[in-house]
Tab-separated table of C-alpha atoms in Angstrom:
chain	number	residue	atom	x	y	z
A	1	MET	CA	-13.639	-49.818	2.974
A	2	ALA	CA	-15.878	-47.194	1.441
A	3	LEU	CA	-16.787	-45.895	4.908
A	4	TYR	CA	-13.089	-45.699	5.873
A	5	SER	CA	-12.256	-43.796	2.669
A	6	HIS	CA	-15.129	-41.406	3.208
A	7	SER	CA	-14.069	-40.771	6.797
A	8	SER	CA	-10.474	-40.175	5.743
A	9	MET	CA	-11.583	-37.704	3.121
A	10	PHE	CA	-13.790	-35.944	5.658
A	11	CYS	CA	-10.882	-35.653	8.093
A	12	PHE	CA	-8.644	-34.307	5.319
A	13	PHE	CA	-11.103	-31.543	4.421
A	14	ALA	CA	-11.718	-30.788	8.089
A	15	ILE	CA	-7.992	-30.251	8.538
A	16	LEU	CA	-7.920	-27.968	5.497
A	17	LEU	CA	-10.790	-25.925	6.906
A	18	ILE	CA	-8.953	-25.477	10.188
A	19	PHE	CA	-5.416	-24.927	8.994
A	20	GLY	CA	-5.710	-24.093	5.284
A	21	ASP	CA	-3.023	-25.088	2.805
A	22	ALA	CA	-0.327	-23.331	0.827
A	23	SER	CA	-2.712	-22.551	-2.033
A	24	ALA	CA	-5.740	-21.731	0.096
A	25	GLN	CA	-7.833	-18.829	-1.085
A	26	LEU	CA	-8.159	-15.815	1.142
A	27	SER	CA	-11.613	-15.040	2.537
A	28	PRO	CA	-13.257	-11.867	3.858
A	29	PHE	CA	-14.734	-13.981	6.658
A	30	TYR	CA	-11.459	-15.528	7.825
A	31	TYR	CA	-11.692	-14.085	11.354
A	32	ALA	CA	-15.486	-14.301	11.748
A	33	LYS	CA	-15.238	-16.974	14.429
A	34	THR	CA	-11.629	-16.782	15.612
A	35	CYS	CA	-11.528	-12.993	16.182
A	36	PRO	CA	-14.899	-11.409	15.416
A	37	ARG	CA	-13.797	-7.951	16.602
A	38	ALA	CA	-10.680	-7.869	14.416
A	39	LEU	CA	-12.020	-5.583	11.691
A	40	SER	CA	-13.743	-3.146	14.039
A	41	THR	CA	-10.610	-2.954	16.213
A	42	ILE	CA	-8.460	-2.058	13.205
A	43	GLN	CA	-10.969	0.457	11.878
A	44	THR	CA	-11.288	2.273	15.219
A	45	ALA	CA	-7.514	2.546	15.600
A	46	VAL	CA	-7.054	3.786	12.022
A	47	ASN	CA	-9.830	6.353	12.340
A	48	ASN	CA	-8.332	7.658	15.581
A	49	ALA	CA	-4.868	7.891	14.012
A	50	VAL	CA	-6.136	9.673	10.892
A	51	VAL	CA	-8.198	12.159	12.907
A	52	LYS	CA	-5.092	12.922	14.953
A	53	GLU	CA	-2.959	13.350	11.831
A	54	HIS	CA	-4.550	13.216	8.386
A	55	ARG	CA	-1.226	12.359	6.750
A	56	MET	CA	-1.224	9.036	8.604
A	57	GLY	CA	-3.852	7.735	6.191
A	58	ALA	CA	-1.424	8.028	3.299
A	59	SER	CA	1.371	6.537	5.393
A	60	LEU	CA	-0.634	3.421	6.270
A	61	LEU	CA	-1.713	2.967	2.642
A	62	ARG	CA	1.923	3.232	1.578
A	63	LEU	CA	3.028	0.648	4.147
A	64	HIS	CA	0.695	-1.929	2.597
A	65	PHE	CA	1.877	-1.085	-0.928
A	66	HIS	CA	5.560	-1.288	0.025
A	67	ASP	CA	4.880	-4.588	1.760
A	68	CYS	CA	3.053	-6.267	-1.119
A	69	PHE	CA	5.499	-5.212	-3.845
A	70	VAL	CA	8.385	-6.941	-2.052
A	71	ASN	CA	7.898	-10.728	-2.044
A	72	GLY	CA	4.147	-10.439	-1.563
A	73	CYS	CA	1.815	-9.223	1.193
A	74	ASP	CA	3.593	-10.848	4.121
A	75	ALA	CA	4.373	-7.958	6.518
A	76	SER	CA	8.079	-8.287	5.732
A	77	VAL	CA	8.254	-4.484	5.575
A	78	LEU	CA	7.597	-4.321	9.326
A	79	LEU	CA	10.546	-6.489	10.387
A	80	ASP	CA	13.495	-4.923	12.156
A	81	ASP	CA	17.027	-6.015	11.267
A	82	THR	CA	18.315	-9.218	12.872
A	83	SER	CA	21.637	-11.025	12.951
A	84	SER	CA	20.474	-13.227	10.066
A	85	PHE	CA	18.979	-10.633	7.708
A	86	THR	CA	18.808	-6.906	7.034
A	87	GLY	CA	15.215	-5.741	6.901
A	88	GLU	CA	13.507	-3.548	4.320
A	89	LYS	CA	13.176	-0.387	6.411
A	90	THR	CA	16.562	0.956	5.285
A	91	ALA	CA	16.014	0.280	1.570
A	92	GLY	CA	16.254	3.346	-0.661
A	93	PRO	CA	12.482	3.732	-1.210
A	94	ASN	CA	11.764	3.228	2.514
A	95	VAL	CA	14.466	4.867	4.611
A	96	ASP	CA	13.438	8.107	6.295
A	97	SER	CA	10.046	7.959	4.598
A	98	LEU	CA	8.044	4.906	5.692
A	99	ARG	CA	6.003	5.684	8.769
A	100	GLY	CA	2.980	4.500	10.716
A	101	PHE	CA	4.705	1.560	12.396
A	102	GLU	CA	3.460	2.691	15.811
A	103	VAL	CA	-0.160	2.595	14.604
A	104	ILE	CA	0.276	-0.983	13.415
A	105	ASP	CA	1.921	-1.878	16.745
A	106	THR	CA	-1.000	-0.374	18.669
A	107	ILE	CA	-3.473	-2.399	16.611
A	108	LYS	CA	-1.441	-5.568	17.070
A	109	THR	CA	-1.276	-5.104	20.842
A	110	SER	CA	-5.060	-4.721	21.006
A	111	LEU	CA	-5.656	-7.797	18.864
A	112	GLU	CA	-3.164	-9.918	20.803
A	113	SER	CA	-5.120	-9.034	23.924
A	114	ALA	CA	-8.462	-9.893	22.339
A	115	CYS	CA	-7.443	-13.021	20.422
A	116	PRO	CA	-3.782	-14.002	20.873
A	117	GLY	CA	-1.907	-15.457	17.944
A	118	VAL	CA	-4.776	-15.171	15.489
A	119	VAL	CA	-4.594	-12.000	13.355
A	120	SER	CA	-1.531	-11.580	11.153
A	121	CYS	CA	0.402	-8.359	10.743
A	122	ALA	CA	-0.006	-8.730	6.967
A	123	ASP	CA	-3.792	-8.691	7.332
A	124	ILE	CA	-3.601	-5.696	9.666
A	125	LEU	CA	-1.684	-3.805	6.950
A	126	ALA	CA	-4.255	-4.735	4.301
A	127	VAL	CA	-7.252	-3.691	6.381
A	128	ALA	CA	-5.557	-0.528	7.665
A	129	ALA	CA	-4.865	0.561	4.090
A	130	ARG	CA	-8.535	0.148	3.146
A	131	ASP	CA	-9.751	1.923	6.286
A	132	SER	CA	-7.281	4.776	5.750
A	133	VAL	CA	-8.613	5.477	2.266
A	134	ALA	CA	-12.205	5.312	3.502
A	135	ALA	CA	-11.400	7.641	6.415
A	136	LEU	CA	-10.198	10.268	3.917
A	137	ALA	CA	-13.427	10.101	1.879
A	138	GLY	CA	-12.151	7.569	-0.627
A	139	PRO	CA	-13.666	4.280	-1.805
A	140	SER	CA	-13.912	1.129	0.263
A	141	TRP	CA	-13.534	-2.489	-0.787
A	142	THR	CA	-13.804	-5.968	0.640
A	143	VAL	CA	-10.437	-7.068	2.019
A	144	GLN	CA	-9.620	-10.730	1.587
A	145	LEU	CA	-8.096	-12.160	4.775
A	146	GLY	CA	-6.011	-15.095	5.913
A	147	ARG	CA	-2.468	-13.968	5.087
A	148	ARG	CA	0.346	-15.120	7.324
A	149	ASP	CA	3.532	-13.276	8.222
A	150	SER	CA	6.982	-13.869	6.766
A	151	THR	CA	9.927	-14.939	8.903
A	152	THR	CA	12.434	-12.982	6.842
A	153	ALA	CA	12.782	-9.787	4.802
A	154	SER	CA	14.766	-8.695	1.759
A	155	LEU	CA	16.629	-5.405	1.559
A	156	SER	CA	17.741	-6.167	-2.000
A	157	ALA	CA	14.193	-6.922	-3.200
A	158	ALA	CA	12.930	-3.692	-1.646
A	159	ASN	CA	15.636	-1.781	-3.487
A	160	SER	CA	14.905	-3.450	-6.819
A	161	ASP	CA	11.127	-4.043	-6.885
A	162	LEU	CA	9.620	-0.771	-5.686
A	163	PRO	CA	8.978	2.001	-8.234
A	164	SER	CA	11.033	5.179	-8.035
A	165	PRO	CA	9.752	8.780	-8.295
A	166	ALA	CA	12.428	9.314	-10.949
A	167	MET	CA	11.026	6.635	-13.291
A	168	ASP	CA	9.859	7.334	-16.823
A	169	LEU	CA	6.553	5.921	-18.062
A	170	LYS	CA	8.045	2.823	-19.673
A	171	ASP	CA	9.807	1.877	-16.441
A	172	LEU	CA	6.659	2.430	-14.400
A	173	ILE	CA	4.700	0.201	-16.771
A	174	SER	CA	7.413	-2.452	-16.560
A	175	THR	CA	7.690	-2.329	-12.768
A	176	PHE	CA	3.951	-2.805	-12.298
A	177	SER	CA	3.764	-5.385	-15.085
A	178	ASN	CA	6.366	-7.441	-13.229
A	179	LYS	CA	3.825	-7.727	-10.417
A	180	GLY	CA	0.993	-8.657	-12.763
A	181	PHE	CA	-0.654	-5.257	-13.126
A	182	SER	CA	-1.920	-3.794	-16.380
A	183	THR	CA	-1.017	-0.252	-17.381
A	184	LYS	CA	-4.564	0.810	-16.514
A	185	GLU	CA	-4.193	-0.658	-13.018
A	186	MET	CA	-0.844	1.101	-12.620
A	187	VAL	CA	-2.469	4.455	-13.372
A	188	ALA	CA	-5.321	3.722	-10.957
A	189	LEU	CA	-2.931	2.763	-8.147
A	190	SER	CA	-0.864	5.890	-8.811
A	191	GLY	CA	-3.974	7.796	-7.807
A	192	SER	CA	-3.055	7.000	-4.206
A	193	HIS	CA	-0.853	10.089	-4.555
A	194	THR	CA	-4.009	12.152	-4.153
A	195	ILE	CA	-3.094	11.976	-0.453
A	196	GLY	CA	0.280	12.157	1.243
A	197	GLN	CA	3.413	14.231	1.035
A	198	ALA	CA	6.853	13.947	-0.533
A	199	ARG	CA	10.263	15.139	0.566
A	200	CYS	CA	12.000	17.943	-1.326
A	201	LEU	CA	14.803	15.519	-2.175
A	202	MET	CA	12.350	13.463	-4.245
A	203	PHE	CA	11.099	16.280	-6.491
A	204	ARG	CA	13.824	18.942	-6.512
A	205	GLY	CA	15.080	17.828	-9.925
A	206	ARG	CA	11.613	18.205	-11.421
A	207	ILE	CA	10.807	21.686	-10.111
A	208	TYR	CA	14.205	23.140	-11.031
A	209	ASN	CA	15.088	21.285	-14.234
A	210	GLU	CA	11.951	20.134	-16.060
A	211	THR	CA	9.872	22.140	-18.511
A	212	THR	CA	6.668	20.068	-18.459
A	213	ILE	CA	5.506	21.876	-15.339
A	214	ASP	CA	3.197	24.808	-14.636
A	215	SER	CA	5.230	27.948	-13.880
A	216	GLU	CA	3.094	29.132	-10.977
A	217	PHE	CA	3.134	25.669	-9.454
A	218	THR	CA	6.922	25.654	-9.828
A	219	LYS	CA	7.300	28.959	-7.980
A	220	SER	CA	5.036	27.966	-5.107
A	221	THR	CA	6.751	24.597	-4.715
A	222	GLN	CA	10.266	26.031	-4.887
A	223	SER	CA	9.437	28.275	-1.914
A	224	ASN	CA	9.335	25.156	0.244
A	225	CYS	CA	12.138	23.290	-1.528
A	226	PRO	CA	15.317	25.336	-2.043
A	227	ILE	CA	17.804	24.337	-4.706
A	228	THR	CA	20.225	23.303	-1.946
A	229	GLY	CA	19.375	22.150	1.554
A	230	GLY	CA	15.980	21.359	2.987
A	231	ASP	CA	15.991	17.804	1.647
A	232	SER	CA	13.373	16.702	4.173
A	233	SER	CA	10.988	19.613	3.655
A	234	LEU	CA	7.564	18.218	2.825
A	235	SER	CA	5.091	19.240	0.133
A	236	PRO	CA	1.703	17.670	-0.603
A	237	ILE	CA	1.745	15.489	-3.701
A	238	ASP	CA	-1.751	16.808	-4.461
A	239	ALA	CA	-1.670	20.465	-3.485
A	240	THR	CA	-5.348	20.942	-4.372
A	241	SER	CA	-6.893	18.702	-1.692
A	242	PRO	CA	-4.014	16.963	0.114
A	243	VAL	CA	-6.042	15.257	2.840
A	244	ILE	CA	-9.038	14.164	0.773
A	245	PHE	CA	-8.953	11.022	-1.337
A	246	ASP	CA	-10.406	12.298	-4.608
A	247	ASN	CA	-9.441	12.666	-8.272
A	248	ALA	CA	-7.676	16.034	-7.955
A	249	TYR	CA	-4.334	14.272	-8.458
A	250	PHE	CA	-5.323	13.513	-12.049
A	251	ARG	CA	-6.673	17.015	-12.672
A	252	ASN	CA	-3.305	18.314	-11.493
A	253	LEU	CA	-1.494	16.113	-14.014
A	254	VAL	CA	-3.650	17.429	-16.869
A	255	ASN	CA	-2.633	20.933	-15.750
A	256	SER	CA	1.097	20.046	-15.576
A	257	LYS	CA	1.093	20.207	-11.784
A	258	GLY	CA	2.422	16.745	-11.008
A	259	LEU	CA	4.881	17.008	-8.114
A	260	LEU	CA	7.011	13.953	-8.837
A	261	HIS	CA	8.616	13.190	-12.187
A	262	SER	CA	6.918	9.781	-12.169
A	263	ASP	CA	3.543	11.457	-11.573
A	264	GLN	CA	3.738	13.776	-14.581
A	265	GLN	CA	4.952	10.893	-16.744
A	266	LEU	CA	1.397	9.567	-16.623
A	267	PHE	CA	0.300	12.620	-18.619
A	268	SER	CA	3.152	13.500	-20.913
A	269	GLY	CA	2.000	12.624	-24.403
A	270	GLY	CA	2.200	8.878	-23.819
A	271	SER	CA	-0.120	5.878	-23.734
A	272	THR	CA	-1.642	6.735	-20.360
A	273	ASP	CA	-2.860	10.251	-21.181
A	274	SER	CA	-6.387	9.135	-22.024
A	275	GLN	CA	-6.715	7.175	-18.766
A	276	VAL	CA	-5.595	10.197	-16.754
A	277	THR	CA	-8.116	12.357	-18.626
A	278	THR	CA	-10.906	9.894	-17.829
A	279	TYR	CA	-10.063	9.869	-14.132
A	280	SER	CA	-9.699	13.660	-14.051
A	281	SER	CA	-13.216	14.233	-15.341
A	282	GLY	CA	-15.028	12.068	-12.783
A	283	PHE	CA	-14.002	10.228	-9.652
A	284	SER	CA	-16.468	7.324	-9.786
A	285	THR	CA	-14.532	5.434	-12.480
A	286	PHE	CA	-11.271	6.102	-10.664
A	287	PHE	CA	-12.726	4.915	-7.346
A	288	THR	CA	-13.972	1.670	-8.896
A	289	ASP	CA	-10.707	0.945	-10.686
A	290	PHE	CA	-8.627	1.855	-7.639
A	291	ALA	CA	-10.619	-0.406	-5.332
A	292	ASN	CA	-10.370	-3.331	-7.751
A	293	ALA	CA	-6.622	-2.812	-8.149
A	294	MET	CA	-6.170	-2.685	-4.374
A	295	VAL	CA	-7.928	-6.033	-3.979
A	296	LYS	CA	-5.603	-7.447	-6.621
A	297	MET	CA	-2.558	-5.984	-4.895
A	298	GLY	CA	-3.634	-7.478	-1.589
A	299	ASN	CA	-3.606	-10.902	-3.248
A	300	LEU	CA	0.059	-10.708	-4.283
A	301	SER	CA	1.736	-13.957	-3.154
A	302	PRO	CA	0.193	-14.262	0.315
A	303	LEU	CA	1.560	-16.824	2.739
A	304	THR	CA	-1.155	-19.250	3.832
A	305	GLY	CA	-1.534	-22.615	5.497
A	306	SER	CA	1.628	-23.667	7.307
A	307	ASN	CA	3.803	-21.098	5.523
A	308	GLY	CA	5.068	-18.221	7.601
A	309	GLU	CA	3.670	-17.525	11.056
A	310	ILE	CA	1.384	-15.218	13.003
A	311	ARG	CA	3.798	-12.793	14.617
A	312	THR	CA	3.157	-11.747	18.200
A	313	ASN	CA	5.186	-8.578	17.610
A	314	CYS	CA	5.006	-7.197	14.074
A	315	GLY	CA	8.625	-6.041	14.165
A	316	LYS	CA	10.091	-9.384	15.216
A	317	ILE	CA	9.775	-13.002	14.199
A	318	ASN	CA	8.468	-15.291	16.923
């Protein structure tokens, strides 16, 4: 009887090791045996894409963020609309601004060729975000792996859960707190705006109506964002070093040169001023805090075990 019980227990744990369970922990070594070239394949594709267009690094980082904040890191953001659900691509924070889907598709095609049905789209997003930051001279971190892909998406959750560039500090704190982040982690993650660009539509109100903004910065920004028209004209969120992941974003805030209303709210006489000042004076603390917060974000409600699936095409359920 004891031998039978021991054997049953062994079989149970063997099954868990192979398939995982709903509460399984993610692991950086998840693909070590099943797809050993997964990480190098993703890194090569990301590096090539970023060399071709530096802005793509910010776009891939943003894809991961917009995925994780809506029902967890499950690649729901990549799904196209179907007859049974409307995807997240047309949500207010995403429409006409999310990009980089073709890079993810290229990576997925390569991985499906190398190890079919093994690497999830959600994991591709997580690794691509890390590699994008590293490619632009930012910090790196160990990405936990083993996420599975959702079989549905939520337009309403994307509209309600993602932060808006029009938010005041208290709303930013609340939005990130709802996902389990401290105010300090919110400020660190906001530092991702040290790369990337924003559309005129998103900051016109700030550069024409707000007073907590440097006058010279206002003039230079208005030249590319007229008071009417030109909604899609792009400006770098960090005009100092727009394609380098550094701490210039925070130095800009101290100097009242935040492009978005939500950016400048981090340094506007409120509770986050001291954190912004710390990050503005040296990038090592910012890099450490950002990397730690990214690991935490990547662990938001992942699907594991028998939940979800491994999509063959990141834009469609199997």
